[in-house]
Amino acid sequence: MFAEERHSTIADLLTAHGRVTVTELAQRFTITPETVRRDLALLEEQGELRRVHGGAVAVDRGSTAETSVPERLATHSEQKQRIAAAAFALLPRTSAASIVLDAGTTTEALAGLIAQRDADAPALLVLTNSIPIAAALSDTPGVALHILGGKVRGVTQAAVGAGTVAELRNVRPDIAFVGTNGIHADFGLSTPDPEEAAVKTAFVQAARRTVVLADASKLDAETLVRFATLEDVDTLVTDGTPSLELAEALSTAEAEVIQA
């Protein structure tokens, strides 16, 4: 494969996944890591990507970059539905339960499945800080909905703030289904906004079990604020295959990985 073809393929991978790693590209093209690094350096000079430790990210994947809910709904939608279906299978089938649904488009897909569940399913208490999720579940039979209060961030339509965090200190839900903007072997789980990070940390600390929902574009990514370590994760549900480094870190943290 000529260098120009490699560069075009790298650009396509960044568009699809938001991130590439040196190891994966070296294996894909059967070339040395040094050649990959030269390719990435050239593409960075051309403004096609931004190099980070171990690989590169798309130029719009800065540590504070966020997209709106409508934009995210149109991205990786099929993968998010598969992740949501796998997460739905983790709900208790024989007894009543309480769960937290974090704000996000993948957790919103999970809420859609909950709204369609059998009428005779066990009672479910749902706590959420997401306006769209609350709307989706507001009249669902068998679901007791509790909306966490706070200041609503327009870009994510999520309630945040000290009041939101304080409410979570007084509950112990069975499962927290949490979204993330990045999950990294060293940095853990992260999100661009400090207030949303504080709420996500409170979700993780409150729940008996933490299930993280993350499509492949979030794997190996780092954003501005860490809200949990890999040791805080009980289960990761993803449509992608974690890199060797991330897979080893998840294994060391004893986190279960479910590939949807």
Short mmCIF file of C-alpha atoms in Angstrom, two decimals:
data_model
loop_
_atom_site.label_atom_id
_atom_site.label_comp_id
_atom_site.label_asym_id
_atom_site.label_seq_id
_atom_site.Cartn_x
_atom_site.Cartn_y
_atom_site.Cartn_z
CA MET A 1 0.00 0.00 0.00
CA PHE A 2 1.32 3.41 -0.97
CA ALA A 3 1.73 6.12 1.67
CA GLU A 4 -1.11 8.17 0.16
CA GLU A 5 -3.46 5.19 0.52
CA ARG A 6 -2.41 4.72 4.15
CA HIS A 7 -3.04 8.39 4.86
CA SER A 8 -6.51 8.20 3.32
CA THR A 9 -7.33 5.10 5.36
CA ILE A 10 -6.08 6.75 8.56
CA ALA A 11 -8.34 9.73 7.85
CA ASP A 12 -11.31 7.40 7.32
CA LEU A 13 -10.58 5.59 10.60
CA LEU A 14 -10.43 8.90 12.46
CA THR A 15 -13.76 9.94 10.97
CA ALA A 16 -15.36 6.65 12.01
CA HIS A 17 -13.79 6.20 15.46
CA GLY A 18 -12.30 9.52 16.49
CA ARG A 19 -8.97 7.95 17.46
CA VAL A 20 -6.26 5.63 16.10
CA THR A 21 -3.30 4.00 17.85
CA VAL A 22 0.21 3.40 16.58
CA THR A 23 0.06 -0.31 17.46
CA GLU A 24 -3.21 -0.92 15.63
CA LEU A 25 -2.08 0.97 12.52
CA ALA A 26 1.24 -0.88 12.42
CA GLN A 27 -0.62 -4.19 12.52
CA ARG A 28 -3.23 -3.08 10.00
CA PHE A 29 -0.69 -1.92 7.40
CA THR A 30 2.09 -4.40 8.31
CA ILE A 31 4.58 -1.60 8.81
CA THR A 32 6.83 -0.52 11.67
CA PRO A 33 5.62 1.78 14.47
CA GLU A 34 8.27 4.28 13.34
CA THR A 35 6.66 4.47 9.89
CA VAL A 36 3.26 4.99 11.49
CA ARG A 37 4.62 7.83 13.62
CA ARG A 38 6.07 9.50 10.50
CA ASP A 39 2.68 9.19 8.80
CA LEU A 40 0.93 10.73 11.80
CA ALA A 41 3.48 13.55 12.02
CA LEU A 42 2.92 14.41 8.36
CA LEU A 43 -0.86 14.29 8.72
CA GLU A 44 -0.64 16.53 11.78
CA GLU A 45 1.38 19.07 9.77
CA GLN A 46 -1.41 18.99 7.18
CA GLY A 47 -4.02 19.64 9.87
CA GLU A 48 -5.67 16.26 9.43
CA LEU A 49 -5.27 15.06 13.02
CA ARG A 50 -3.77 15.79 16.44
CA ARG A 51 -1.12 13.45 17.81
CA VAL A 52 -1.49 12.16 21.37
CA HIS A 53 0.39 9.59 23.43
CA GLY A 54 0.22 6.26 21.59
CA GLY A 55 -1.61 7.51 18.51
CA ALA A 56 -3.76 10.36 17.24
CA VAL A 57 -7.23 11.83 17.56
CA ALA A 58 -9.44 13.77 15.18
CA VAL A 59 -8.80 17.51 15.18
CA ASP A 60 -12.20 18.13 16.81
CA ARG A 61 -11.44 15.77 19.72
CA GLY A 62 -9.88 18.27 22.11
CA SER A 63 -10.11 17.65 25.83
CA THR A 64 -12.98 20.13 26.23
CA ALA A 65 -14.81 19.44 22.96
CA GLU A 66 -18.49 18.56 23.30
CA THR A 67 -21.23 17.97 20.76
CA SER A 68 -24.92 18.61 21.29
CA VAL A 69 -27.47 15.87 21.95
CA PRO A 70 -28.95 16.05 18.39
CA GLU A 71 -25.45 15.75 16.90
CA ARG A 72 -24.62 12.76 19.10
CA LEU A 73 -27.93 11.06 18.34
CA ALA A 74 -26.90 10.99 14.68
CA THR A 75 -23.46 9.51 15.44
CA HIS A 76 -22.79 5.77 15.92
CA SER A 77 -26.55 5.25 16.40
CA GLU A 78 -26.55 1.57 15.38
CA GLN A 79 -23.66 0.80 17.72
CA LYS A 80 -25.38 2.61 20.59
CA GLN A 81 -28.51 0.54 20.08
CA ARG A 82 -26.47 -2.66 20.33
CA ILE A 83 -24.79 -1.41 23.50
CA ALA A 84 -28.17 -0.44 24.95
CA ALA A 85 -29.57 -3.91 24.21
CA ALA A 86 -26.63 -5.58 25.96
CA ALA A 87 -27.05 -3.24 28.94
CA PHE A 88 -30.79 -3.91 29.06
CA ALA A 89 -30.00 -7.61 29.51
CA LEU A 90 -28.21 -6.73 32.77
CA LEU A 91 -31.40 -5.50 34.44
CA PRO A 92 -32.79 -7.83 37.15
CA ARG A 93 -35.50 -10.08 35.72
CA THR A 94 -37.05 -11.58 38.83
CA SER A 95 -37.14 -8.83 41.46
CA ALA A 96 -37.71 -5.11 41.84
CA ALA A 97 -34.61 -2.96 41.42
CA SER A 98 -33.35 0.61 41.45
CA ILE A 99 -31.06 2.09 38.81
CA VAL A 100 -29.41 5.35 37.86
CA LEU A 101 -29.40 6.43 34.21
CA ASP A 102 -26.71 9.00 33.44
CA ALA A 103 -27.35 11.62 30.78
CA GLY A 104 -26.19 10.60 27.31
CA THR A 105 -27.41 9.26 24.01
CA THR A 106 -26.44 5.63 24.73
CA THR A 107 -28.19 5.67 28.10
CA GLU A 108 -31.11 7.35 26.32
CA ALA A 109 -31.24 4.36 23.98
CA LEU A 110 -31.34 2.11 27.06
CA ALA A 111 -34.22 4.19 28.46
CA GLY A 112 -36.09 3.61 25.20
CA LEU A 113 -35.83 -0.15 25.69
CA ILE A 114 -36.99 0.16 29.30
CA ALA A 115 -40.02 2.13 28.10
CA GLN A 116 -40.93 -0.80 25.82
CA ARG A 117 -40.42 -3.63 28.32
CA ASP A 118 -43.15 -6.12 29.20
CA ALA A 119 -45.94 -4.77 31.37
CA ASP A 120 -45.47 -7.60 33.89
CA ALA A 121 -41.72 -6.91 34.35
CA PRO A 122 -40.55 -6.32 37.95
CA ALA A 123 -40.97 -2.82 39.34
CA LEU A 124 -38.10 -0.48 38.54
CA LEU A 125 -37.08 2.74 40.28
CA VAL A 126 -35.15 4.99 37.90
CA LEU A 127 -33.15 8.01 38.99
CA THR A 128 -31.80 10.27 36.26
CA ASN A 129 -30.41 13.74 35.67
CA SER A 130 -31.32 13.62 31.97
CA ILE A 131 -34.28 15.62 30.66
CA PRO A 132 -34.72 13.41 27.52
CA ILE A 133 -34.57 10.21 29.58
CA ALA A 134 -37.10 11.56 32.06
CA ALA A 135 -39.44 12.42 29.19
CA ALA A 136 -39.03 8.94 27.68
CA LEU A 137 -39.90 7.18 30.96
CA SER A 138 -42.45 9.59 32.42
CA ASP A 139 -45.49 7.41 31.70
CA THR A 140 -43.94 3.93 31.58
CA PRO A 141 -45.95 1.32 33.54
CA GLY A 142 -43.97 -0.27 36.35
CA VAL A 143 -41.35 2.49 36.40
CA ALA A 144 -41.10 4.89 39.34
CA LEU A 145 -39.22 7.89 37.98
CA HIS A 146 -37.18 10.28 40.12
CA ILE A 147 -35.64 13.31 38.42
CA LEU A 148 -32.51 14.68 40.06
CA GLY A 149 -32.66 18.44 40.38
CA GLY A 150 -30.06 20.99 39.40
CA LYS A 151 -28.96 23.45 36.75
CA VAL A 152 -29.60 22.08 33.26
CA ARG A 153 -26.71 22.22 30.79
CA GLY A 154 -28.12 22.96 27.36
CA VAL A 155 -25.47 21.06 25.40
CA THR A 156 -26.14 17.76 27.19
CA GLN A 157 -29.63 18.45 28.63
CA ALA A 158 -28.37 17.16 31.99
CA ALA A 159 -28.98 18.49 35.49
CA VAL A 160 -25.73 19.29 37.30
CA GLY A 161 -24.51 21.15 40.36
CA ALA A 162 -24.05 20.78 44.09
CA GLY A 163 -27.71 19.96 44.64
CA THR A 164 -27.60 17.09 42.17
CA VAL A 165 -24.53 15.63 43.86
CA ALA A 166 -26.06 16.08 47.33
CA GLU A 167 -29.17 14.09 46.36
CA LEU A 168 -27.01 11.16 45.32
CA ARG A 169 -25.25 11.00 48.68
CA ASN A 170 -28.51 9.79 50.23
CA VAL A 171 -29.29 6.88 47.90
CA ARG A 172 -27.82 3.45 47.16
CA PRO A 173 -29.20 2.25 43.80
CA ASP A 174 -28.50 -1.27 42.59
CA ILE A 175 -26.91 -0.29 39.26
CA ALA A 176 -25.59 2.93 37.77
CA PHE A 177 -25.52 2.99 33.97
CA VAL A 178 -22.94 5.67 33.23
CA GLY A 179 -21.77 7.23 29.98
CA THR A 180 -18.27 8.54 29.36
CA ASN A 181 -16.45 10.65 26.79
CA GLY A 182 -13.26 8.66 27.23
CA ILE A 183 -11.97 5.50 28.86
CA HIS A 184 -8.19 5.21 29.05
CA ALA A 185 -5.78 2.70 30.55
CA ASP A 186 -3.96 5.32 32.61
CA PHE A 187 -6.41 8.21 32.98
CA GLY A 188 -9.55 6.17 33.58
CA LEU A 189 -12.98 7.61 32.75
CA SER A 190 -13.30 11.25 31.77
CA THR A 191 -15.65 13.92 30.48
CA PRO A 192 -15.05 17.51 29.32
CA ASP A 193 -17.14 19.41 31.89
CA PRO A 194 -16.23 19.60 35.62
CA GLU A 195 -19.85 19.82 36.79
CA GLU A 196 -20.91 16.78 34.79
CA ALA A 197 -17.82 14.98 36.04
CA ALA A 198 -18.88 15.65 39.64
CA VAL A 199 -22.32 14.14 39.00
CA LYS A 200 -20.84 11.10 37.27
CA THR A 201 -18.49 10.57 40.23
CA ALA A 202 -21.49 10.72 42.54
CA PHE A 203 -23.30 8.11 40.41
CA VAL A 204 -20.33 5.76 40.64
CA GLN A 205 -19.91 6.25 44.38
CA ALA A 206 -23.62 5.80 45.12
CA ALA A 207 -24.34 2.60 43.20
CA ARG A 208 -23.68 -0.97 44.25
CA ARG A 209 -22.62 -1.77 40.67
CA THR A 210 -21.29 0.52 37.95
CA VAL A 211 -21.92 -0.32 34.30
CA VAL A 212 -20.19 1.95 31.79
CA LEU A 213 -21.65 2.31 28.30
CA ALA A 214 -19.10 3.43 25.72
CA ASP A 215 -19.01 3.06 21.94
CA ALA A 216 -15.70 2.33 20.23
CA SER A 217 -14.90 6.03 19.67
CA LYS A 218 -14.53 6.48 23.46
CA LEU A 219 -11.94 3.71 23.89
CA ASP A 220 -8.40 4.95 24.62
CA ALA A 221 -9.66 8.55 24.65
CA GLU A 222 -8.93 11.15 27.32
CA THR A 223 -10.93 14.31 27.96
CA LEU A 224 -10.43 17.08 30.49
CA VAL A 225 -11.80 15.79 33.81
CA ARG A 226 -11.40 12.30 35.27
CA PHE A 227 -14.49 11.17 37.16
CA ALA A 228 -13.61 7.53 37.94
CA THR A 229 -10.79 5.02 37.74
CA LEU A 230 -10.96 1.67 35.99
CA GLU A 231 -11.13 0.07 39.45
CA ASP A 232 -14.51 1.78 39.91
CA VAL A 233 -15.92 -0.03 36.87
CA ASP A 234 -17.70 -3.34 37.35
CA THR A 235 -18.76 -3.80 33.72
CA LEU A 236 -17.89 -2.06 30.45
CA VAL A 237 -20.37 -2.51 27.60
CA THR A 238 -18.92 -1.50 24.24
CA ASP A 239 -19.19 -2.33 20.56
CA GLY A 240 -15.42 -2.08 20.06
CA THR A 241 -12.40 -4.18 20.91
CA PRO A 242 -10.24 -2.49 23.56
CA SER A 243 -6.60 -2.00 22.63
CA LEU A 244 -4.10 -4.36 24.22
CA GLU A 245 -3.09 -1.70 26.76
CA LEU A 246 -6.67 -0.90 27.74
CA ALA A 247 -7.68 -4.56 27.82
CA GLU A 248 -4.83 -5.37 30.19
CA ALA A 249 -5.71 -2.42 32.43
CA LEU A 250 -9.36 -3.48 32.56
CA SER A 251 -8.34 -7.03 33.39
CA THR A 252 -6.06 -5.82 36.19
CA ALA A 253 -8.96 -3.72 37.51
CA GLU A 254 -11.17 -6.84 37.37
CA ALA A 255 -13.68 -5.05 35.16
CA GLU A 256 -15.92 -7.27 33.04
CA VAL A 257 -16.05 -6.36 29.32
CA ILE A 258 -19.16 -7.10 27.28
CA GLN A 259 -18.88 -6.59 23.52
CA ALA A 260 -22.23 -5.82 21.93
#
